[in-house]
Coordinates of C-alpha atoms and ligand atoms in Angstrom, one line a residue:
Chain O
G1 CA 97.7 76.8 65.4
V2 CA 100.3 77.9 67.9
T3 CA 104.0 77.9 67.3
E4 CA 106.7 76.6 69.7
E5 CA 107.6 80.3 70.3
D6 CA 104.0 81.0 71.4
V7 CA 104.1 78.1 73.9
H8 CA 107.3 79.3 75.4
Q9 CA 105.8 82.8 75.8
I10 CA 102.6 81.5 77.5
V11 CA 104.7 79.3 79.8
N12 CA 107.0 82.1 80.7
R13 CA 104.2 84.5 81.4
A14 CA 102.5 81.9 83.6
L15 CA 105.6 81.3 85.6
S16 CA 106.2 85.0 86.0
R17 CA 102.7 85.4 87.4
F18 CA 103.2 82.3 89.6
S19 CA 106.3 83.9 91.1
E20 CA 104.4 87.1 91.8
D21 CA 103.0 85.6 95.0
R22 CA 100.8 83.5 92.7
I23 CA 98.2 86.1 91.9
G24 CA 100.1 89.3 91.1
L25 CA 98.3 91.4 93.6
V26 CA 100.0 93.4 96.4
D27 CA 99.1 91.9 99.8
Y28 CA 98.7 94.7 102.4
A29 CA 98.2 92.0 105.1
L30 CA 101.6 90.4 104.6
E31 CA 103.5 90.1 107.8
S32 CA 106.9 90.5 106.3
S33 CA 105.7 93.9 104.8
G34 CA 104.7 95.1 108.2
A35 CA 101.1 93.9 108.8
S36 CA 100.0 92.3 112.1
V37 CA 97.1 90.6 113.8
L38 CA 95.6 93.1 116.3
S39 CA 93.0 90.9 117.9
T40 CA 91.0 87.7 117.3
R41 CA 88.2 89.0 119.6
C42 CA 86.6 86.0 121.3
S43 CA 88.0 83.4 118.9
E44 CA 89.5 80.4 120.8
T45 CA 92.6 79.1 119.2
Y46 CA 92.2 75.3 118.8
E47 CA 95.2 73.4 120.0
T48 CA 95.5 70.6 117.5
K49 CA 97.8 67.7 118.5
T50 CA 99.7 68.3 115.3
A51 CA 101.1 71.5 116.7
L52 CA 103.6 69.6 118.9
L53 CA 107.1 69.4 117.4
S54 CA 109.2 66.7 118.8
L55 CA 112.5 65.0 118.2
F56 CA 113.3 61.5 119.2
G57 CA 110.0 61.4 121.0
I58 CA 110.9 64.4 123.2
P59 CA 108.5 67.4 122.7
L60 CA 110.4 70.5 121.5
W61 CA 107.7 73.1 121.5
Y62 CA 104.2 73.8 120.3
Q63 CA 104.5 75.2 116.8
S64 CA 103.4 78.7 116.5
Q65 CA 99.8 78.1 115.4
S66 CA 99.1 81.6 116.4
P67 CA 96.9 83.8 114.2
R68 CA 100.1 85.3 112.8
V69 CA 100.4 82.4 110.4
I70 CA 97.5 83.7 108.3
L71 CA 99.7 86.6 107.3
Q72 CA 102.6 84.4 106.3
P73 CA 103.0 82.8 102.8
D74 CA 104.0 79.3 103.8
S75 CA 100.8 77.2 103.2
N76 CA 102.1 73.7 103.6
P77 CA 99.6 71.5 105.4
G78 CA 99.4 72.4 109.0
N79 CA 100.7 76.0 108.7
C80 CA 97.3 77.5 109.5
W81 CA 95.5 79.1 112.3
A82 CA 92.8 76.8 113.7
F83 CA 90.0 78.2 115.9
R84 CA 87.3 76.3 117.8
G85 CA 83.9 76.0 116.1
S86 CA 82.9 77.6 112.8
Q87 CA 82.9 81.3 113.7
G88 CA 86.0 83.3 114.2
F89 CA 87.5 86.7 113.9
A90 CA 90.8 88.3 112.9
V91 CA 91.4 92.0 113.1
V92 CA 94.5 92.9 111.0
R93 CA 96.5 96.1 110.9
L94 CA 97.7 96.5 107.3
S95 CA 101.2 97.5 106.2
S96 CA 99.7 100.8 105.0
R97 CA 96.5 102.7 104.8
I98 CA 94.6 101.7 101.6
R99 CA 91.3 101.9 99.8
P100 CA 90.5 98.1 99.9
T101 CA 89.2 96.6 96.7
A102 CA 89.5 92.8 97.3
V103 CA 90.6 90.1 99.7
S104 CA 92.0 86.6 99.1
L105 CA 91.5 83.5 101.2
E106 CA 93.7 80.3 100.8
H107 CA 93.3 76.7 102.0
I108 CA 95.2 73.6 101.1
P109 CA 94.0 71.8 97.9
R110 CA 91.9 68.7 98.4
S111 CA 94.6 66.5 97.0
L112 CA 96.8 67.3 100.0
S113 CA 94.1 66.5 102.6
P114 CA 94.1 63.0 104.0
K115 CA 90.6 62.1 103.0
G116 CA 90.4 64.3 99.9
S117 CA 88.0 66.7 101.6
I118 CA 88.5 70.0 103.3
P119 CA 85.7 70.3 105.9
S120 CA 87.7 72.7 108.1
A121 CA 88.0 75.2 105.3
P122 CA 86.1 78.5 105.8
K123 CA 82.8 78.9 103.9
D124 CA 80.8 82.2 104.4
F125 CA 82.7 85.2 105.7
A126 CA 82.4 89.0 105.9
I127 CA 84.9 91.8 105.7
Y128 CA 84.8 95.1 107.7
G129 CA 87.0 98.2 107.7
H130 CA 87.8 99.8 111.0
E131 CA 89.0 103.2 112.3
E132 CA 91.9 103.1 114.8
E133 CA 89.9 105.2 117.3
A134 CA 86.8 103.1 117.3
P135 CA 87.8 99.5 116.7
R136 CA 84.5 98.0 117.8
E137 CA 82.3 99.7 115.1
G138 CA 83.3 98.6 111.7
T139 CA 82.1 99.4 108.2
F140 CA 80.8 96.4 106.3
L141 CA 82.7 96.0 103.0
G142 CA 81.4 92.7 101.7
Q143 CA 80.3 89.1 102.3
F144 CA 81.5 86.2 100.3
T145 CA 81.7 82.4 100.1
Y146 CA 84.9 80.4 99.8
D147 CA 84.2 77.5 97.4
Q148 CA 85.6 74.2 98.6
D149 CA 85.5 72.9 95.0
A150 CA 87.4 75.7 93.4
E151 CA 91.1 76.7 93.3
P152 CA 93.0 76.8 96.7
I153 CA 93.6 80.6 96.4
Q154 CA 90.4 82.6 95.8
T155 CA 90.1 86.4 95.4
F156 CA 86.9 88.2 96.2
W157 CA 86.3 91.8 94.9
F158 CA 84.1 94.2 96.7
Q159 CA 81.1 95.1 94.6
E160 CA 81.1 98.7 95.6
E161 CA 84.6 100.1 96.0
P162 CA 84.7 101.8 99.4
L163 CA 85.2 105.6 99.3
A164 CA 87.1 105.6 102.6
T165 CA 90.6 104.3 103.3
Y166 CA 91.4 101.9 106.1
Q167 CA 94.5 100.6 107.8
I168 CA 92.5 98.1 109.9
V169 CA 90.5 95.3 108.3
E170 CA 88.5 92.5 110.0
L171 CA 87.9 89.0 108.7
K172 CA 84.8 87.5 110.2
I173 CA 84.3 83.8 109.4
L174 CA 80.6 82.9 109.6
S175 CA 80.6 79.1 108.8
N176 CA 82.9 76.3 107.6
W177 CA 82.5 73.3 105.3
G178 CA 81.3 70.9 107.9
H179 CA 84.0 70.2 110.4
P180 CA 82.3 69.9 113.8
E181 CA 85.3 71.0 115.9
Y182 CA 87.4 73.6 114.3
T183 CA 88.0 75.9 111.3
C184 CA 91.5 76.5 109.7
I185 CA 92.6 79.7 108.0
Y186 CA 95.8 79.2 105.9
R187 CA 96.2 82.7 104.5
F188 CA 94.3 86.0 104.4
R189 CA 95.3 88.7 102.0
V190 CA 94.0 92.3 101.6
H191 CA 94.3 94.1 98.2
G192 CA 93.6 97.7 97.3
E193 CA 94.9 101.1 96.3
P194 CA 97.4 102.9 98.4
E195 CA 96.4 106.3 99.8
E196 CA 97.7 109.2 97.7
Chain X
G1 CA 97.4 70.8 66.4
V2 CA 96.8 72.4 69.7
T3 CA 95.0 75.8 70.2
E4 CA 96.2 78.6 72.5
E5 CA 93.3 77.6 74.8
D6 CA 94.7 74.1 75.0
V7 CA 98.2 75.4 75.9
H8 CA 96.8 77.6 78.7
Q9 CA 94.9 74.6 80.1
I10 CA 98.0 72.4 80.1
V11 CA 100.0 75.1 81.7
N12 CA 97.4 75.8 84.4
R13 CA 97.0 72.1 85.2
A14 CA 100.8 71.8 85.5
L15 CA 101.1 74.8 87.8
S16 CA 98.2 73.5 90.0
R17 CA 100.0 70.2 90.4
F18 CA 103.3 72.0 91.0
S19 CA 101.7 73.9 93.9
E20 CA 100.2 70.7 95.4
D21 CA 103.6 70.0 97.1
R22 CA 104.9 69.2 93.6
I23 CA 103.5 65.7 93.3
G24 CA 99.9 65.9 94.5
L25 CA 100.2 63.2 97.2
V26 CA 99.4 63.6 100.8
D27 CA 102.7 63.4 102.9
Y28 CA 102.0 61.7 106.2
A29 CA 105.6 62.3 107.2
L30 CA 105.3 66.2 107.0
E31 CA 106.4 67.8 110.2
S32 CA 104.0 70.7 110.0
S33 CA 101.2 68.1 109.8
G34 CA 102.3 66.5 113.0
A35 CA 105.0 63.9 112.0
S36 CA 108.3 63.6 113.9
V37 CA 111.5 61.7 113.9
L38 CA 111.5 59.2 116.7
S39 CA 115.0 57.8 116.3
T40 CA 117.9 57.6 113.9
R41 CA 119.2 54.4 115.7
C42 CA 123.0 54.3 115.4
S43 CA 123.2 56.9 112.6
E44 CA 125.9 59.5 113.3
T45 CA 124.9 63.0 112.2
Y46 CA 127.7 64.4 110.1
E47 CA 128.7 68.0 111.1
T48 CA 129.5 69.6 107.8
K49 CA 131.3 72.9 108.1
T50 CA 128.5 74.5 106.1
A51 CA 126.2 74.2 109.1
L52 CA 127.8 77.2 110.8
L53 CA 125.9 80.4 110.4
S54 CA 127.9 83.5 111.0
L55 CA 127.5 87.3 110.6
F56 CA 130.4 89.6 110.2
G57 CA 132.7 86.6 110.8
I58 CA 131.2 85.9 114.2
P59 CA 129.6 82.4 114.5
L60 CA 125.9 82.7 115.3
W61 CA 124.9 79.0 115.7
Y62 CA 125.1 75.7 114.0
Q63 CA 122.1 75.4 111.7
S64 CA 119.7 72.7 112.7
Q65 CA 121.0 70.0 110.5
S66 CA 119.0 67.6 112.7
P67 CA 117.1 64.7 111.1
R68 CA 114.0 66.9 111.5
V69 CA 114.9 68.6 108.2
I70 CA 114.0 65.5 106.2
L71 CA 110.3 66.1 107.2
Q72 CA 110.4 69.8 106.1
P73 CA 109.7 71.0 102.6
D74 CA 112.5 73.5 102.2
S75 CA 115.0 71.7 99.9
N76 CA 117.4 74.5 99.1
P77 CA 121.0 73.3 98.9
G78 CA 122.2 72.5 102.5
N79 CA 118.8 72.0 104.0
C80 CA 119.4 68.3 104.4
W81 CA 120.3 65.8 107.1
A82 CA 123.8 64.4 106.6
F83 CA 124.9 61.2 108.4
R84 CA 128.4 59.7 108.4
G85 CA 129.0 56.9 105.9
S86 CA 126.6 55.4 103.5
Q87 CA 124.2 53.6 105.8
G88 CA 121.7 55.4 108.0
F89 CA 118.3 55.1 109.6
A90 CA 115.3 57.4 110.3
V91 CA 112.3 56.1 112.3
V92 CA 109.4 58.4 111.7
R93 CA 106.1 58.7 113.5
L94 CA 103.6 59.7 110.9
S95 CA 100.9 62.4 111.4
S96 CA 98.3 59.6 111.4
R97 CA 97.9 55.8 111.1
I98 CA 97.8 54.8 107.5
R99 CA 98.0 51.8 105.1
P100 CA 101.3 52.9 103.4
T101 CA 101.3 52.7 99.6
A102 CA 104.4 54.6 98.6
V103 CA 107.3 56.8 99.7
S104 CA 109.2 59.7 98.1
L105 CA 112.8 60.7 98.4
E106 CA 114.2 64.1 97.3
H107 CA 117.7 65.4 96.6
I108 CA 118.9 68.6 95.0
P109 CA 119.2 68.5 91.2
R110 CA 122.6 68.1 89.7
S111 CA 122.4 71.6 88.3
L112 CA 122.5 73.0 91.8
S113 CA 125.5 70.9 92.9
P114 CA 128.9 72.5 92.6
K115 CA 130.5 69.8 90.4
G116 CA 127.3 68.8 88.6
S117 CA 127.3 65.4 90.5
I118 CA 125.4 64.3 93.6
P119 CA 127.6 61.5 95.2
S120 CA 126.1 62.2 98.6
A121 CA 122.6 61.3 97.4
P122 CA 121.0 58.1 98.7
K123 CA 121.0 55.0 96.4
D124 CA 119.6 51.7 97.7
F125 CA 117.1 51.9 100.6
A126 CA 114.5 49.8 102.3
I127 CA 111.3 50.7 104.1
Y128 CA 109.8 49.0 107.2
G129 CA 106.6 49.4 109.2
H130 CA 106.7 49.3 112.9
E131 CA 104.3 48.7 115.8
E132 CA 104.6 51.2 118.7
E133 CA 105.0 48.4 121.2
A134 CA 107.8 46.6 119.4
P135 CA 109.8 49.3 117.6
R136 CA 112.8 47.0 117.0
E137 CA 111.0 44.4 114.9
G138 CA 109.7 45.9 111.7
T139 CA 107.8 44.6 108.8
F140 CA 109.6 44.9 105.5
L141 CA 107.5 46.9 103.0
G142 CA 109.9 47.4 100.1
Q143 CA 113.3 48.1 98.7
F144 CA 114.1 50.6 96.1
T145 CA 116.9 52.6 94.3
Y146 CA 117.0 56.4 94.1
D147 CA 118.2 57.2 90.6
Q148 CA 120.9 59.9 90.5
D149 CA 120.1 60.6 86.8
A150 CA 116.3 61.0 87.2
E151 CA 114.1 63.8 88.6
P152 CA 115.0 65.2 92.0
I153 CA 111.7 64.0 93.6
Q154 CA 111.2 60.3 93.1
T155 CA 108.2 58.3 94.3
F156 CA 108.4 54.5 94.9
W157 CA 105.2 52.4 95.1
F158 CA 105.1 49.2 97.2
Q159 CA 104.6 46.2 94.9
E160 CA 102.3 44.5 97.4
E161 CA 100.1 46.9 99.2
P162 CA 100.4 46.1 102.9
L163 CA 97.3 44.8 104.6
A164 CA 98.2 46.3 107.9
T165 CA 98.2 49.9 109.0
Y166 CA 101.2 51.7 110.6
Q167 CA 101.9 54.9 112.3
I168 CA 105.7 54.3 112.5
V169 CA 107.7 53.9 109.3
E170 CA 111.5 53.4 109.0
L171 CA 113.7 54.6 106.2
K172 CA 116.9 52.5 106.1
I173 CA 119.5 53.8 103.7
L174 CA 121.7 51.0 102.4
S175 CA 124.2 52.8 100.1
N176 CA 124.9 56.2 98.5
W177 CA 126.1 57.3 95.0
G178 CA 129.8 57.3 96.0
H179 CA 130.5 60.0 98.5
P180 CA 133.2 58.5 100.8
E181 CA 132.3 60.4 104.0
Y182 CA 128.6 61.1 104.2
T183 CA 125.1 60.8 102.8
C184 CA 122.5 63.6 102.6
I185 CA 118.7 63.2 102.9
Y186 CA 116.8 66.3 101.8
R187 CA 113.2 65.0 102.2
F188 CA 111.4 61.8 103.0
R189 CA 107.7 61.5 102.4
V190 CA 105.3 58.7 103.2
H191 CA 102.0 58.2 101.2
G192 CA 99.1 55.9 101.8
E193 CA 95.4 55.6 102.7
P194 CA 94.1 56.8 106.0
E195 CA 92.7 54.3 108.4
E196 CA 88.9 54.2 108.2
Chain H
G1 CA 102.6 73.3 64.5
V2 CA 103.2 71.8 67.9
T3 CA 101.6 68.7 69.3
E4 CA 100.2 68.3 72.8
E5 CA 103.2 66.1 73.6
D6 CA 105.5 69.0 72.7
V7 CA 103.6 71.4 75.0
H8 CA 103.8 69.0 77.9
Q9 CA 107.6 68.7 77.3
I10 CA 108.1 72.4 77.2
V11 CA 106.0 72.9 80.3
N12 CA 107.9 70.2 82.2
R13 CA 111.3 71.5 81.2
A14 CA 110.2 75.0 82.3
L15 CA 109.0 73.7 85.7
S16 CA 112.2 71.7 86.2
R17 CA 114.2 74.8 85.6
F18 CA 111.9 76.9 87.9
S19 CA 112.5 74.4 90.7
E20 CA 116.3 74.6 90.2
D21 CA 116.4 77.8 92.3
R22 CA 114.7 79.5 89.3
I23 CA 117.8 79.9 87.1
G24 CA 119.6 76.6 87.3
L25 CA 122.9 78.0 88.5
V26 CA 124.8 77.0 91.6
D27 CA 124.7 79.9 94.1
Y28 CA 128.0 80.0 96.1
A29 CA 126.6 82.8 98.2
L30 CA 123.7 80.8 99.6
E31 CA 123.6 80.9 103.4
S32 CA 122.2 77.3 103.8
S33 CA 125.2 76.1 101.8
G34 CA 127.7 77.8 104.1
A35 CA 128.1 81.3 102.8
S36 CA 128.0 84.3 105.2
V37 CA 128.2 88.1 105.2
L38 CA 131.6 89.1 106.6
S39 CA 131.1 92.9 106.6
T40 CA 128.9 95.7 105.3
R41 CA 131.7 98.2 105.7
C42 CA 130.2 101.6 106.5
S43 CA 126.7 100.7 105.2
E44 CA 124.0 101.8 107.7
T45 CA 121.2 99.3 108.0
Y46 CA 117.9 101.2 107.6
E47 CA 115.3 100.4 110.3
T48 CA 112.1 100.4 108.4
K49 CA 109.0 100.4 110.5
T50 CA 107.9 97.3 108.7
A51 CA 110.5 95.3 110.5
L52 CA 108.5 95.2 113.7
L53 CA 106.6 92.0 114.3
S54 CA 103.7 92.3 116.7
L55 CA 100.8 90.2 117.9
F56 CA 97.6 91.7 119.3
G57 CA 99.3 95.1 119.2
I58 CA 102.2 93.9 121.4
P59 CA 105.6 94.2 119.6
L60 CA 107.3 90.8 119.4
W61 CA 110.7 91.6 118.0
Y62 CA 112.3 93.4 115.1
Q63 CA 112.4 91.0 112.2
S64 CA 116.0 90.1 111.3
Q65 CA 116.5 92.6 108.5
S66 CA 120.2 91.9 108.9
P67 CA 122.3 91.7 105.8
R68 CA 122.0 87.9 106.1
V69 CA 118.7 88.0 104.3
I70 CA 120.4 88.7 101.0
L71 CA 121.9 85.2 101.1
Q72 CA 118.5 83.6 101.8
P73 CA 116.1 82.5 99.1
D74 CA 112.8 83.8 100.6
S75 CA 112.0 86.9 98.5
N76 CA 108.6 87.8 99.7
P77 CA 108.0 91.6 100.0
G78 CA 110.0 92.9 103.1
N79 CA 112.5 90.0 103.2
C80 CA 115.3 92.3 102.1
W81 CA 118.3 94.2 103.6
A82 CA 117.7 97.9 103.5
F83 CA 120.6 100.3 103.9
R84 CA 120.4 104.1 104.3
G85 CA 121.1 106.1 101.1
S86 CA 121.9 104.7 97.7
Q87 CA 125.4 103.4 98.3
G88 CA 126.1 100.3 100.3
F89 CA 128.5 97.3 100.6
A90 CA 128.2 93.6 101.4
V91 CA 131.4 91.5 101.7
V92 CA 130.4 87.8 101.4
R93 CA 132.4 84.7 102.2
L94 CA 131.3 82.1 99.7
S95 CA 130.6 78.5 100.5
S96 CA 133.7 77.5 98.6
R97 CA 136.6 79.0 96.7
I98 CA 135.6 79.5 93.0
R99 CA 136.6 81.2 89.8
P100 CA 133.6 83.7 89.6
T101 CA 131.9 83.9 86.3
A102 CA 128.6 85.8 87.1
V103 CA 126.4 87.3 89.8
S104 CA 122.6 87.6 90.1
L105 CA 120.6 90.3 91.9
E106 CA 116.9 90.0 92.8
H107 CA 114.2 92.4 93.7
I108 CA 110.4 92.1 94.0
P109 CA 108.5 92.5 90.8
R110 CA 106.7 95.8 90.2
S111 CA 103.3 94.0 90.5
L112 CA 104.0 93.3 94.2
S113 CA 105.1 96.9 95.0
P114 CA 102.3 99.2 96.4
K115 CA 102.7 101.9 93.8
G116 CA 103.8 99.6 90.9
S117 CA 107.3 101.1 91.0
I118 CA 110.5 99.9 92.7
P119 CA 112.6 103.0 93.4
S120 CA 114.4 101.3 96.3
A121 CA 115.8 98.7 93.9
P122 CA 119.6 98.8 93.2
K123 CA 120.7 100.3 89.9
D124 CA 124.5 100.5 89.2
F125 CA 126.8 98.2 91.1
A126 CA 130.3 96.8 91.0
I127 CA 131.8 93.4 92.0
Y128 CA 135.2 92.8 93.6
G129 CA 137.1 89.7 94.5
H130 CA 139.1 89.7 97.8
E131 CA 142.0 87.7 99.3
E132 CA 141.4 86.7 102.9
E133 CA 144.7 88.2 104.0
A134 CA 144.1 91.7 102.5
P135 CA 140.3 92.3 102.6
R136 CA 140.7 96.0 101.9
E137 CA 142.3 95.7 98.5
G138 CA 140.0 94.0 96.1
T139 CA 140.2 93.0 92.4
F140 CA 137.6 94.6 90.2
L141 CA 135.6 91.9 88.4
G142 CA 132.8 93.9 86.7
Q143 CA 130.3 96.7 86.8
F144 CA 126.6 96.3 85.8
T145 CA 123.2 97.9 86.0
Y146 CA 120.1 96.2 87.5
D147 CA 117.2 97.0 85.1
Q148 CA 114.0 98.1 87.0
D149 CA 111.9 97.2 83.9
A150 CA 113.3 93.7 83.4
E151 CA 112.7 90.3 85.2
P152 CA 113.0 90.3 89.0
I153 CA 116.0 88.0 88.9
Q154 CA 118.8 89.3 86.7
T155 CA 122.1 87.5 86.0
F156 CA 125.3 89.4 85.0
W157 CA 128.2 87.7 83.4
F158 CA 131.8 89.0 83.8
Q159 CA 133.1 90.0 80.4
E160 CA 136.6 88.7 81.2
E161 CA 136.6 85.5 83.2
P162 CA 138.9 86.1 86.1
L163 CA 142.0 83.9 86.1
A164 CA 142.2 83.9 89.9
T165 CA 139.9 82.1 92.3
Y166 CA 138.3 83.8 95.3
Q167 CA 136.3 82.9 98.4
I168 CA 135.4 86.5 99.3
V169 CA 133.3 88.6 96.9
E170 CA 132.1 92.1 97.5
L171 CA 128.9 93.7 96.2
K172 CA 129.2 97.5 96.0
I173 CA 125.9 99.3 95.2
L174 CA 126.6 102.6 93.5
S175 CA 123.1 104.0 93.0
N176 CA 119.4 103.1 93.3
W177 CA 116.3 103.7 91.1
G178 CA 115.4 107.0 92.9
H179 CA 114.3 106.3 96.5
P180 CA 115.6 109.2 98.5
E181 CA 116.1 107.4 101.8
Y182 CA 117.1 103.8 101.4
T183 CA 118.0 100.9 99.0
C184 CA 116.8 97.3 99.4
I185 CA 118.7 94.2 98.4
Y186 CA 116.5 91.0 98.3
R187 CA 119.1 88.5 97.1
F188 CA 122.6 88.4 95.9
R189 CA 124.0 85.2 94.3
V190 CA 127.5 84.4 93.1
H191 CA 128.1 81.9 90.3
G192 CA 131.3 80.3 89.0
E193 CA 133.5 77.2 88.7
P194 CA 134.7 75.3 91.7
E195 CA 138.5 75.2 92.2
E196 CA 140.0 71.9 91.0
Ligands
K1 K1 100.2 80.3 106.2
K2 K1 114.4 69.6 103.7
K3 K1 115.9 87.2 100.8

């Protein structure tokens, strides 16, 4: 059996990890650390009505639903980048040059979605590494599937660790979980080993 | 007795719930999802001195202590809407039309209040549903009491589930826990079932 | 042994404390409660490249890496005040006059730092209380060492509780954990008892 002391230790370790950006992995795509969105190629940002902030019925401004939000930690419902359709791109300049080993995608949990389903969540996606000089030709790093039935934050490790280092990484969404009009990205993180 | 595996499961479930906006209920009054404050009727926003942000002694601006903050998740001390006296109103346009089933009110915990007491917290309050065409005549949905000795986030379920659906809900604060000058609302949430 | 009920209780208590600004102590240096940075004396804010926010390669603005951020709760990587060298000052006007009993310093955990080390974290520091009329002459309240191997949030209690009350408190950083160019402060909190 476990003692009360054991329980306190398990709880404290879990809370420490929780406060390490939830997963305890450095995020080289974090805006506050210096990362930025370079391009979304042909993706068309979808202007949801929810973006309009108003006070006393007077519109204040359209909330920044720019792609930047995918590099920001706040993942309350609505704090996502929505693009039209089910295919979209985000080319991200990382905070430093790294050997990428994994990426994480995040969506809101089903429990916080009005109908208990998350059809606008991304499904299949691919990751590419880019050289600054030739941003159009990327190196394929991996393809994965975000699971709508699993935890909100999902981390995907590259099977073959790339030999090269990159400062530019592209997220290419290939499909979503069924929403006919748009796809929402709450947060995209890139993990890896810093260049020596 | 419980095994170590059991403890990990309990901890993980608790942390999952914690990260589901703490209570795991969709909040149709969340600003980032598209909700807004339509009116505060005759409520007079109370300009606390604490609202002034300054740097190097030079005032920068008065922090937005507008009623909008009650629809925003950040509940650090001071991030509340304060109105003069102990009676106030907030008419909220929800992010979508719903059959309301419950509301939640939030205040800071006693431990984060300078004297260990929270006299500016709301006490008795009533909830009304409104039709867009006739915003003055509301339908009474329920009356409740926020308990200053209970958890900071308290959820109140309507005894009789309303048959009608509403997109406009009014919070009417009837009394506070003793502060002679003002009452503070940190966050107001509305829960329910989305219209078919 | 412990029962399942015991485990739930321990977990719930830990999560309650976690949501009480992590440590359950009133922070009189919190900006949203009305505190502000009066001066940083001769400290030179260090413009890290990471401060530049850009979208599609176009610089938007330099992120407010002003000393104000040390009074704000968001401690994601990069949300810190960086000053040149290993010695710096921050003179803070508290949200109210108190008898100070402790201060807390916060840095990011090692796990969220690219190389697993935090050389830019503060090491030795001293705390002074000031009178509004004579801001240059302070009363020494205590000297402490932030431990780079301990928890990210560390609280330091004054050995002798000061008899006087202060509304102005100074943080004087004396050394860092080895970074040759700059030192980063993520958050500084001041705890105490409110004046009668
Ligand atoms: K986000
Ligand atoms: K709030
Ligand atoms: K901060």
